[in-house]
Coordinates of N, CA and C in Angstrom, one line a residue:
M1 N -55.8 34.8 -6.5 CA -55.2 33.5 -6.6 C -53.7 33.6 -6.5
Y2 N -53.2 32.7 -5.7 CA -51.8 32.6 -5.5 C -51.2 31.4 -6.3
E3 N -50.2 31.6 -7.0 CA -49.6 30.5 -7.7 C -48.7 29.7 -6.7
S4 N -48.8 28.4 -6.9 CA -48.0 27.5 -6.0 C -46.5 27.7 -6.4
T5 N -45.7 27.9 -5.3 CA -44.3 28.0 -5.6 C -43.5 26.7 -5.2
E6 N -44.3 25.7 -4.8 CA -43.6 24.4 -4.4 C -42.9 23.8 -5.6
Q7 N -41.8 23.3 -5.4 CA -41.0 22.6 -6.5 C -40.9 21.1 -6.1
A8 N -40.8 20.4 -7.2 CA -40.6 18.9 -7.0 C -39.2 18.7 -6.3
P9 N -39.2 17.7 -5.4 CA -37.9 17.4 -4.7 C -36.8 17.0 -5.6
V10 N -35.7 17.5 -5.4 CA -34.5 17.2 -6.2 C -33.8 16.0 -5.7
P11 N -33.6 15.0 -6.5 CA -32.9 13.8 -6.0 C -31.5 14.1 -5.5
I12 N -31.2 13.5 -4.4 CA -29.9 13.7 -3.7 C -28.9 12.8 -4.2
A13 N -27.8 13.3 -4.7 CA -26.8 12.4 -5.3 C -26.0 11.8 -4.1
P14 N -25.5 10.6 -4.4 CA -24.7 9.9 -3.4 C -23.5 10.9 -2.9
V15 N -23.3 10.8 -1.6 CA -22.3 11.7 -1.0 C -20.9 11.1 -1.1
K16 N -20.0 11.8 -1.8 CA -18.7 11.3 -2.0 C -17.8 11.8 -0.9
Q17 N -17.1 10.8 -0.2 CA -16.3 11.2 0.9 C -14.8 11.1 0.5
T18 N -14.0 11.8 1.4 CA -12.6 11.7 1.2 C -12.1 10.3 1.6
I19 N -11.0 9.9 1.0 CA -10.4 8.6 1.3 C -9.9 8.5 2.8
N20 N -10.4 7.6 3.5 CA -9.9 7.3 4.9 C -8.9 6.2 4.8
Y21 N -7.6 6.6 4.7 CA -6.6 5.5 4.6 C -6.4 4.6 5.8
A22 N -7.0 5.0 6.9 CA -6.9 4.2 8.1 C -7.7 2.9 7.9
I23 N -8.7 2.9 7.0 CA -9.6 1.7 6.8 C -8.8 0.6 6.1
P24 N -8.2 0.8 5.0 CA -7.4 -0.3 4.4 C -6.2 -0.7 5.2
L25 N -5.5 0.3 5.8 CA -4.4 -0.1 6.7 C -4.8 -0.9 7.8
R26 N -5.8 -0.6 8.5 CA -6.3 -1.4 9.6 C -6.8 -2.8 9.1
W27 N -7.4 -2.8 8.0 CA -7.9 -4.1 7.5 C -6.7 -5.0 7.1
V28 N -5.7 -4.5 6.4 CA -4.6 -5.3 6.0 C -3.8 -5.8 7.2
L29 N -3.5 -4.9 8.1 CA -2.6 -5.3 9.2 C -3.3 -6.3 10.1
S30 N -4.6 -6.1 10.4 CA -5.3 -7.0 11.3 C -5.4 -8.4 10.7
H31 N -5.6 -8.5 9.4 CA -5.7 -9.8 8.8 C -4.3 -10.5 8.7
V32 N -3.3 -9.7 8.3 CA -1.9 -10.3 8.2 C -1.4 -10.7 9.5
I33 N -1.5 -9.9 10.5 CA -1.0 -10.2 11.8 C -1.7 -11.3 12.6
L34 N -3.0 -11.3 12.4 CA -3.8 -12.3 13.2 C -4.0 -13.6 12.5
L35 N -4.2 -13.6 11.1 CA -4.4 -14.8 10.4 C -3.2 -15.6 10.1
S36 N -2.1 -15.0 9.8 CA -0.9 -15.7 9.3 C -0.4 -16.7 10.3
P37 N -0.3 -16.5 11.6 CA 0.3 -17.6 12.4 C -0.5 -18.8 12.4
G38 N -1.9 -18.7 12.4 CA -2.7 -19.9 12.4 C -2.6 -20.7 11.1
F39 N -2.6 -20.0 10.0 CA -2.5 -20.7 8.7 C -1.2 -21.3 8.5
A40 N -0.1 -20.6 9.0 CA 1.2 -21.1 8.8 C 1.4 -22.4 9.7
M41 N 0.8 -22.4 10.9 CA 0.9 -23.6 11.7 C 0.1 -24.7 11.1
F42 N -1.0 -24.4 10.5 CA -1.8 -25.5 9.8 C -1.1 -26.1 8.7
I43 N -0.5 -25.3 7.8 CA 0.3 -25.9 6.7 C 1.5 -26.6 7.1
W44 N 2.2 -26.1 8.1 CA 3.4 -26.7 8.6 C 3.1 -28.1 9.2
M45 N 2.1 -28.2 10.0 CA 1.7 -29.5 10.6 C 1.2 -30.5 9.6
D46 N 0.4 -29.9 8.6 CA -0.2 -30.8 7.6 C 0.9 -31.3 6.6
T47 N 2.0 -30.6 6.5 CA 3.1 -31.0 5.7 C 3.9 -32.1 6.3
L48 N 4.2 -31.9 7.6 CA 5.0 -32.9 8.3 C 4.3 -34.2 8.6
T49 N 3.0 -34.1 8.8 CA 2.2 -35.3 9.1 C 0.9 -35.2 8.3
P50 N 1.0 -35.5 7.0 CA -0.2 -35.2 6.1 C -1.5 -36.0 6.4
Y51 N -1.3 -37.2 7.0 CA -2.5 -38.0 7.3 C -2.9 -38.1 8.7
A52 N -2.3 -37.2 9.5 CA -2.6 -37.2 11.0 C -3.4 -36.0 11.3
P53 N -4.2 -36.0 12.4 CA -5.0 -34.9 12.7 C -4.3 -33.7 13.4
N54 N -3.0 -33.7 13.4 CA -2.3 -32.7 14.2 C -2.6 -31.3 13.7
A55 N -2.8 -31.1 12.3 CA -3.1 -29.8 11.8 C -4.4 -29.2 12.3
C56 N -5.3 -30.1 12.7 CA -6.6 -29.6 13.2 C -6.4 -28.8 14.5
L57 N -5.3 -28.9 15.2 CA -5.1 -28.1 16.4 C -5.0 -26.7 16.1
A58 N -4.7 -26.3 14.8 CA -4.5 -24.9 14.5 C -5.9 -24.3 14.1
I59 N -6.9 -25.1 13.9 CA -8.2 -24.6 13.4 C -8.9 -23.6 14.4
P60 N -8.9 -24.0 15.8 CA -9.5 -23.0 16.7 C -8.8 -21.6 16.7
L61 N -7.4 -21.6 16.5 CA -6.7 -20.4 16.4 C -7.1 -19.6 15.2
I62 N -7.3 -20.3 14.0 CA -7.7 -19.7 12.8 C -9.1 -19.0 12.9
I63 N -10.0 -19.7 13.6 CA -11.4 -19.2 13.7 C -11.4 -18.0 14.6
I64 N -10.7 -18.0 15.7 CA -10.6 -16.9 16.6 C -10.0 -15.7 15.9
A65 N -8.9 -15.9 15.2 CA -8.2 -14.9 14.5 C -9.0 -14.3 13.4
A66 N -9.8 -15.1 12.7 CA -10.6 -14.6 11.6 C -11.7 -13.6 12.1
F67 N -12.3 -14.0 13.2 CA -13.4 -13.1 13.8 C -12.7 -11.8 14.3
A68 N -11.6 -11.9 15.0 CA -10.9 -10.8 15.5 C -10.5 -9.8 14.4
A69 N -9.9 -10.4 13.3 CA -9.5 -9.6 12.2 C -10.6 -8.8 11.6
Q70 N -11.8 -9.5 11.5 CA -12.9 -8.8 10.9 C -13.4 -7.7 11.8
A71 N -13.5 -8.0 13.1 CA -14.0 -6.9 14.0 C -13.1 -5.7 14.0
I72 N -11.8 -5.9 13.9 CA -10.8 -4.8 13.9 C -10.8 -4.1 12.6
G73 N -10.8 -4.9 11.5 CA -10.7 -4.3 10.2 C -11.9 -3.5 9.7
I74 N -13.1 -3.9 10.2 CA -14.3 -3.2 9.8 C -14.6 -1.9 10.6
A75 N -13.8 -1.6 11.6 CA -14.0 -0.5 12.5 C -14.0 0.8 11.7
K76 N -14.9 1.7 12.1 CA -15.1 3.0 11.5 C -15.7 3.0 10.1
V77 N -16.2 1.8 9.6 CA -16.8 1.7 8.3 C -18.3 2.1 8.4
F78 N -19.0 1.7 9.5 CA -20.4 1.9 9.6 C -20.6 3.0 10.6
Q79 N -21.8 3.6 10.6 CA -22.2 4.6 11.6 C -23.1 4.1 12.7
K80 N -23.7 3.0 12.6 CA -24.6 2.5 13.6 C -24.1 1.2 14.2
P81 N -24.2 1.0 15.5 CA -23.7 -0.2 16.2 C -24.3 -1.5 15.6
Y82 N -25.6 -1.5 15.3 CA -26.2 -2.7 14.9 C -25.6 -3.2 13.6
Q83 N -25.1 -2.3 12.8 CA -24.5 -2.7 11.5 C -23.3 -3.6 11.7
Y84 N -22.5 -3.3 12.8 CA -21.3 -4.1 13.1 C -21.7 -5.5 13.5
I85 N -22.8 -5.5 14.3 CA -23.3 -6.8 14.8 C -23.8 -7.7 13.6
V86 N -24.5 -7.1 12.7 CA -25.0 -7.8 11.6 C -23.9 -8.2 10.7
W87 N -22.9 -7.4 10.6 CA -21.7 -7.8 9.7 C -21.0 -9.0 10.3
I88 N -20.8 -9.0 11.6 CA -20.1 -10.2 12.2 C -21.0 -11.4 12.1
M89 N -22.3 -11.3 12.2 CA -23.2 -12.4 12.0 C -23.1 -12.9 10.5
A90 N -23.1 -12.0 9.6 CA -23.0 -12.4 8.2 C -21.7 -13.1 7.9
F91 N -20.6 -12.6 8.5 CA -19.3 -13.2 8.3 C -19.3 -14.6 9.0
G92 N -19.9 -14.7 10.1 CA -20.0 -16.0 10.8 C -20.7 -17.0 10.0
V93 N -21.8 -16.7 9.4 CA -22.6 -17.6 8.5 C -21.7 -18.0 7.3
G94 N -21.2 -17.0 6.7 CA -20.3 -17.3 5.5 C -19.1 -18.1 5.8
F95 N -18.5 -17.8 7.0 CA -17.3 -18.5 7.4 C -17.6 -20.0 7.7
A96 N -18.8 -20.2 8.3 CA -19.2 -21.5 8.6 C -19.5 -22.4 7.4
I97 N -20.1 -21.7 6.4 CA -20.4 -22.4 5.1 C -19.1 -22.7 4.4
M98 N -18.1 -21.8 4.4 CA -16.8 -22.0 3.8 C -16.1 -23.1 4.5
F99 N -16.1 -23.1 5.8 CA -15.3 -24.1 6.6 C -15.9 -25.5 6.4
V100 N -17.2 -25.6 6.5 CA -17.8 -26.9 6.4 C -17.7 -27.5 5.0
T101 N -17.8 -26.6 4.0 CA -17.7 -27.0 2.6 C -16.3 -27.5 2.3
L102 N -15.3 -26.7 2.6 CA -13.9 -27.1 2.3 C -13.4 -28.2 3.1
F103 N -13.8 -28.3 4.4 CA -13.3 -29.3 5.3 C -13.9 -30.7 4.9
F104 N -15.2 -30.7 4.7 CA -15.8 -32.0 4.4 C -15.5 -32.5 3.0
S105 N -15.2 -31.6 2.1 CA -14.8 -32.0 0.7 C -13.4 -32.6 0.8
G106 N -12.7 -32.3 1.8 CA -11.3 -32.8 1.9 C -11.3 -34.1 2.7
V107 N -12.1 -34.3 3.7 CA -12.1 -35.5 4.5 C -13.0 -36.6 4.0
T108 N -13.8 -36.3 3.0 CA -14.7 -37.3 2.4 C -14.2 -37.7 1.0
D109 N -14.8 -38.6 0.4 CA -14.4 -39.1 -0.9 C -15.1 -38.3 -2.0
G110 N -15.7 -37.2 -1.7 CA -16.4 -36.4 -2.7 C -15.5 -35.6 -3.5
S111 N -16.1 -34.7 -4.3 CA -15.3 -33.9 -5.2 C -14.4 -32.9 -4.5
N112 N -13.2 -32.7 -4.9 CA -12.3 -31.8 -4.3 C -12.3 -30.5 -5.1
D113 N -13.2 -30.3 -6.0 CA -13.3 -29.1 -6.8 C -13.3 -27.8 -6.0
L114 N -14.0 -27.9 -4.9 CA -14.1 -26.7 -4.0 C -12.8 -26.3 -3.3
Q115 N -11.8 -27.2 -3.3 CA -10.5 -27.0 -2.7 C -9.5 -26.4 -3.7
T116 N -10.0 -26.2 -5.0 CA -9.1 -25.5 -5.9 C -9.3 -24.0 -5.8
P117 N -8.4 -23.2 -6.3 CA -8.5 -21.7 -6.2 C -9.9 -21.2 -6.7
W118 N -10.4 -21.8 -7.8 CA -11.6 -21.3 -8.4 C -12.8 -21.8 -7.4
G119 N -12.7 -22.9 -6.8 CA -13.7 -23.3 -5.8 C -13.7 -22.4 -4.6
I120 N -12.5 -22.0 -4.2 CA -12.4 -21.0 -3.1 C -13.0 -19.6 -3.5
A121 N -12.8 -19.3 -4.8 CA -13.3 -18.0 -5.3 C -14.8 -18.0 -5.2
L122 N -15.4 -19.2 -5.6 CA -16.9 -19.3 -5.5 C -17.4 -19.2 -4.1
V123 N -16.8 -19.9 -3.2 CA -17.2 -19.8 -1.8 C -16.9 -18.4 -1.2
G124 N -15.8 -17.8 -1.6 CA -15.5 -16.5 -1.1 C -16.5 -15.5 -1.6
G125 N -17.0 -15.7 -2.9 CA -18.0 -14.8 -3.4 C -19.3 -14.9 -2.7
L126 N -19.6 -16.1 -2.2 CA -20.9 -16.3 -1.4 C -20.8 -15.6 -0.1
M127 N -19.6 -15.7 0.5 CA -19.4 -14.9 1.8 C -19.5 -13.4 1.5
G128 N -18.9 -13.0 0.4 CA -19.0 -11.6 0.1 C -20.4 -11.1 -0.2
L129 N -21.2 -12.0 -0.7 CA -22.6 -11.6 -1.0 C -23.4 -11.4 0.4
L130 N -23.1 -12.2 1.4 CA -23.8 -12.0 2.7 C -23.3 -10.7 3.3
E131 N -22.1 -10.4 3.2 CA -21.6 -9.1 3.8 C -22.0 -7.9 2.9
A132 N -22.2 -8.1 1.6 CA -22.6 -7.0 0.8 C -23.9 -6.5 1.1
F133 N -24.8 -7.4 1.6 CA -26.1 -6.9 2.0 C -26.0 -5.9 3.2
V134 N -25.0 -6.2 4.1 CA -24.8 -5.3 5.2 C -24.2 -3.9 4.7
L135 N -23.2 -4.0 3.8 CA -22.6 -2.8 3.3 C -23.7 -2.0 2.5
R136 N -24.7 -2.6 1.9 CA -25.6 -1.9 1.1 C -26.5 -1.0 1.9
T137 N -26.6 -1.2 3.2 CA -27.4 -0.3 4.1 C -26.8 1.1 4.2
S138 N -25.5 1.2 3.8 CA -24.8 2.5 3.8 C -24.1 2.9 2.5
Y139 N -23.8 2.0 1.7 CA -22.9 2.3 0.6 C -23.5 1.8 -0.8
K140 N -23.4 2.6 -1.8 CA -24.0 2.3 -3.1 C -23.2 1.2 -3.8
R141 N -21.9 1.2 -3.6 CA -21.1 0.3 -4.3 C -20.9 -1.1 -3.6
A142 N -21.8 -1.4 -2.7 CA -21.6 -2.6 -1.9 C -21.5 -3.9 -2.7
W143 N -22.1 -4.0 -3.8 CA -22.1 -5.2 -4.5 C -20.7 -5.6 -5.1
W144 N -19.8 -4.6 -5.2 CA -18.5 -4.9 -5.6 C -17.7 -5.7 -4.6
W145 N -18.2 -5.8 -3.4 CA -17.6 -6.6 -2.3 C -17.6 -8.1 -2.7
I146 N -18.5 -8.5 -3.6 CA -18.6 -9.9 -4.0 C -17.4 -10.3 -4.8
P147 N -17.2 -9.6 -6.0 CA -16.0 -10.1 -6.8 C -14.7 -9.9 -6.0
A148 N -14.6 -8.9 -5.1 CA -13.4 -8.7 -4.3 C -13.1 -9.9 -3.4
N149 N -14.2 -10.4 -2.8 CA -14.0 -11.6 -1.9 C -13.9 -12.9 -2.7
A150 N -14.1 -12.8 -4.0 CA -13.8 -14.0 -4.9 C -12.4 -13.9 -5.3
A151 N -11.9 -12.7 -5.8 CA -10.6 -12.6 -6.3 C -9.5 -12.6 -5.2
G152 N -9.8 -12.0 -4.1 CA -8.9 -11.9 -3.0 C -8.4 -13.3 -2.5
P153 N -9.4 -14.1 -2.0 CA -9.0 -15.5 -1.5 C -8.4 -16.3 -2.6
M154 N -8.9 -16.2 -3.9 CA -8.4 -17.1 -4.9 C -6.9 -16.7 -5.2
L155 N -6.6 -15.5 -5.4 CA -5.2 -15.1 -5.6 C -4.3 -15.3 -4.4
G156 N -4.8 -15.1 -3.2 CA -4.1 -15.4 -2.0 C -3.7 -16.8 -1.9
V157 N -4.7 -17.7 -2.2 CA -4.4 -19.1 -2.1 C -3.4 -19.6 -3.2
L158 N -3.6 -19.0 -4.4 CA -2.6 -19.3 -5.5 C -1.2 -19.0 -5.1
A159 N -1.0 -17.8 -4.5 CA 0.3 -17.3 -4.1 C 0.9 -18.2 -3.0
T160 N 0.1 -18.6 -2.0 CA 0.6 -19.4 -1.0 C 0.9 -20.8 -1.5
I161 N 0.1 -21.4 -2.4 CA 0.4 -22.7 -2.9 C 1.7 -22.7 -3.7
Q162 N 1.8 -21.7 -4.6 CA 3.0 -21.6 -5.4 C 4.3 -21.4 -4.6
L163 N 4.3 -20.6 -3.6 CA 5.4 -20.3 -2.8 C 5.8 -21.4 -1.8
S164 N 4.8 -22.1 -1.4 CA 5.0 -23.2 -0.4 C 5.2 -24.6 -1.0
A165 N 5.0 -24.7 -2.3 CA 5.1 -26.0 -3.0 C 6.5 -26.6 -2.8
P166 N 7.5 -25.9 -3.1 CA 8.9 -26.5 -3.0 C 9.1 -27.0 -1.5
V167 N 8.7 -26.2 -0.6 CA 9.0 -26.5 0.8 C 8.2 -27.7 1.2
R168 N 6.9 -27.8 0.8 CA 6.0 -28.9 1.2 C 6.5 -30.2 0.5
S169 N 7.1 -30.1 -0.7 CA 7.6 -31.3 -1.4 C 8.9 -31.8 -0.6
L170 N 9.7 -30.8 -0.2 CA 10.9 -31.2 0.5 C 10.7 -31.8 1.9
C171 N 9.6 -31.2 2.6 CA 9.4 -31.5 4.0 C 8.3 -32.5 4.3
A172 N 7.7 -33.1 3.3 CA 6.6 -34.1 3.5 C 7.2 -35.2 4.3
F173 N 6.5 -35.5 5.4 CA 6.9 -36.6 6.4 C 8.2 -36.4 7.0
A174 N 8.8 -35.1 6.9 CA 10.1 -34.9 7.5 C 9.9 -34.6 9.0
S175 N 11.1 -34.5 9.7 CA 11.1 -34.2 11.1 C 11.1 -32.7 11.3
D176 N 10.4 -32.3 12.4 CA 10.4 -30.8 12.6 C 11.8 -30.3 13.2
T177 N 12.7 -31.3 13.4 CA 14.1 -30.9 13.8 C 14.9 -30.5 12.6
N178 N 14.4 -30.8 11.4 CA 15.1 -30.3 10.2 C 15.0 -28.8 10.1
P179 N 16.1 -28.1 10.0 CA 16.1 -26.6 10.0 C 15.3 -26.1 8.8
E180 N 15.3 -26.9 7.7 CA 14.6 -26.4 6.5 C 13.1 -26.6 6.5
C181 N 12.7 -27.3 7.6 CA 11.3 -27.7 7.7 C 10.6 -27.2 8.9
G182 N 11.2 -26.1 9.5 CA 10.7 -25.5 10.7 C 9.4 -24.7 10.4
Y183 N 8.8 -24.3 11.5 CA 7.6 -23.5 11.4 C 7.8 -22.2 10.6
Y184 N 8.9 -21.5 10.8 CA 9.1 -20.2 10.2 C 9.4 -20.3 8.7
T185 N 9.7 -21.5 8.2 CA 9.8 -21.7 6.8 C 8.5 -21.5 6.0
F186 N 7.4 -21.7 6.7 CA 6.1 -21.6 6.1 C 5.5 -20.2 6.3
V187 N 6.1 -19.4 7.0 CA 5.5 -18.1 7.4 C 5.5 -17.2 6.1
L188 N 6.5 -17.1 5.4 CA 6.6 -16.2 4.2 C 5.5 -16.5 3.2
P189 N 5.4 -17.7 2.8 CA 4.3 -18.0 1.8 C 2.9 -17.7 2.3
V190 N 2.7 -17.9 3.6 CA 1.3 -17.6 4.1 C 1.1 -16.1 4.3
V191 N 2.1 -15.4 4.7 CA 2.0 -13.9 4.9 C 1.8 -13.3 3.5
T192 N 2.5 -13.8 2.5 CA 2.3 -13.3 1.1 C 0.9 -13.5 0.7
G193 N 0.3 -14.7 0.9 CA -1.0 -14.9 0.4 C -2.1 -14.1 1.2
V194 N -1.9 -14.1 2.5 CA -2.9 -13.3 3.3 C -2.8 -11.8 3.0
A195 N -1.6 -11.3 2.8 CA -1.4 -9.9 2.4 C -2.0 -9.6 1.1
L196 N -1.9 -10.5 0.1 CA -2.5 -10.3 -1.2 C -4.0 -10.2 -1.1
F197 N -4.6 -11.2 -0.3 CA -6.0 -11.2 -0.1 C -6.5 -9.9 0.6
S198 N -5.8 -9.5 1.6 CA -6.3 -8.3 2.4 C -6.1 -7.0 1.7
I199 N -5.0 -6.9 0.8 CA -4.8 -5.7 0.0 C -6.0 -5.6 -1.0
I200 N -6.3 -6.7 -1.7 CA -7.4 -6.6 -2.7 C -8.7 -6.2 -2.0
T201 N -9.1 -6.9 -0.9 CA -10.3 -6.6 -0.2 C -10.3 -5.3 0.5
G202 N -9.1 -4.9 1.1 CA -9.0 -3.6 1.8 C -9.2 -2.5 0.8
A203 N -8.5 -2.6 -0.3 CA -8.6 -1.5 -1.3 C -10.1 -1.4 -1.8
T204 N -10.7 -2.5 -2.0 CA -12.1 -2.5 -2.4 C -13.0 -1.9 -1.3
L205 N -12.7 -2.2 -0.1 CA -13.6 -1.7 1.0 C -13.5 -0.2 1.1
V206 N -12.3 0.4 1.0 CA -12.2 1.9 1.1 C -12.8 2.5 -0.1
W207 N -12.7 1.9 -1.3 CA -13.4 2.4 -2.5 C -14.9 2.4 -2.3
I208 N -15.4 1.4 -1.8 CA -16.8 1.3 -1.5 C -17.2 2.4 -0.5
A209 N -16.4 2.5 0.5 CA -16.8 3.5 1.6 C -16.6 4.9 1.2
R210 N -16.1 5.2 0.0 CA -16.0 6.6 -0.4 C -17.3 7.2 -0.9
R211 N -18.3 6.3 -1.2 CA -19.6 6.8 -1.7 C -20.7 6.2 -0.9
E212 N -21.4 7.1 -0.2 CA -22.5 6.6 0.6 C -23.8 6.6 -0.3
A213 N -24.7 5.7 0.0 CA -25.9 5.6 -0.7 C -26.9 6.7 -0.3
A214 N -27.5 7.4 -1.3 CA -28.5 8.4 -1.0 C -29.6 7.8 -0.2
T215 N -30.1 6.6 -0.6 CA -31.1 5.9 0.1 C -30.6 4.4 0.1
P216 N -31.1 3.6 1.1 CA -30.7 2.2 1.1 C -31.6 1.3 0.3
A217 N -32.5 1.9 -0.5 CA -33.5 1.2 -1.2 C -32.8 0.2 -2.2
L218 N -33.3 -1.0 -2.2 CA -32.9 -2.0 -3.1 C -33.7 -2.0 -4.4
L219 N -33.3 -2.7 -5.4 CA -34.1 -2.9 -6.6 C -34.3 -1.6 -7.4
S220 N -33.6 -0.5 -7.1 CA -33.7 0.7 -7.9 C -32.8 0.5 -9.1
R221 N -32.9 1.4 -10.1 CA -32.2 1.3 -11.4 C -30.7 1.4 -11.1
P222 N -30.2 2.4 -10.3 CA -28.8 2.5 -10.0 C -28.3 1.2 -9.3
D223 N -29.1 0.7 -8.5 CA -28.7 -0.5 -7.7 C -28.5 -1.7 -8.7
F224 N -29.4 -1.8 -9.7 CA -29.3 -2.9 -10.7 C -28.0 -2.7 -11.5
V225 N -27.6 -1.4 -11.8 CA -26.4 -1.1 -12.6 C -25.2 -1.6 -11.8
E226 N -25.1 -1.2 -10.5 CA -24.0 -1.6 -9.7 C -23.9 -3.1 -9.5
A227 N -25.1 -3.8 -9.3 CA -25.1 -5.2 -9.2 C -24.7 -5.9 -10.5
A228 N -25.1 -5.4 -11.6 CA -24.7 -6.0 -12.9 C -23.2 -5.9 -13.1
G229 N -22.7 -4.7 -12.8 CA -21.2 -4.6 -12.9 C -20.5 -5.5 -12.0
A230 N -20.9 -5.6 -10.8 CA -20.3 -6.5 -9.9 C -20.4 -8.0 -10.3
A231 N -21.6 -8.3 -10.8 CA -21.8 -9.7 -11.3 C -20.9 -10.0 -12.5
G232 N -20.7 -9.0 -13.4 CA -19.7 -9.2 -14.5 C -18.3 -9.4 -14.0
A233 N -17.9 -8.7 -13.0 CA -16.5 -8.8 -12.5 C -16.4 -10.2 -11.8
F234 N -17.4 -10.6 -11.1 CA -17.4 -11.9 -10.4 C -17.3 -13.0 -11.5
A235 N -18.0 -12.9 -12.6 CA -17.9 -13.9 -13.7 C -16.5 -14.0 -14.3
L236 N -15.9 -12.8 -14.4 CA -14.5 -12.8 -14.9 C -13.5 -13.5 -14.0
V237 N -13.8 -13.3 -12.7 CA -12.9 -14.0 -11.7 C -13.0 -15.5 -11.8
L238 N -14.2 -16.0 -12.0 CA -14.4 -17.4 -12.1 C -14.0 -17.9 -13.5

């Protein structure tokens, strides 16, 4: 009789990778460079003509820039081409929900709660949830993308509002020939807000990408632990 020498399989721990600093750098630069001009144009036009539809001319530029920034910023994060496609689809759904929610809450007589920084945090968290499902196919810490996408937009919007408030108060209904109310006056507040958002989310993204999931299985105990921690952070943001 021969004794069996087979051993039970040893669980494979998540693979810890070295930090790829190109990921957050690419993420931050793509969002700051591409998103800032459109948002600055929107705020500038909305300040000079608050009740006119001129600011809507900047919306197509913002939409195109948002998708381009995501496509560039997420490069080298995934290993399989389909994951990039699903990521852009998830972003598109989340962006559409955010745009429709915020836009219609502003043009209708309904509640404007969603236009507050905390409302934006809630909508940003929803977008982060959709993208987190895509990250979870490769990374254990994917659920932390949700509070990052809540805190990033909230703090970015707060920074832009605070920095642009004096200029918006001065330039409301003013002429664009006024040197203090030109387009470039609004660039710094917007760049600051977008940079704050992209730094928070970019740092979180590279932190998530440092640890690959041993398996993509959902509903496991480690998955619950990560999800619970991310949910607690999201609650603190709100």
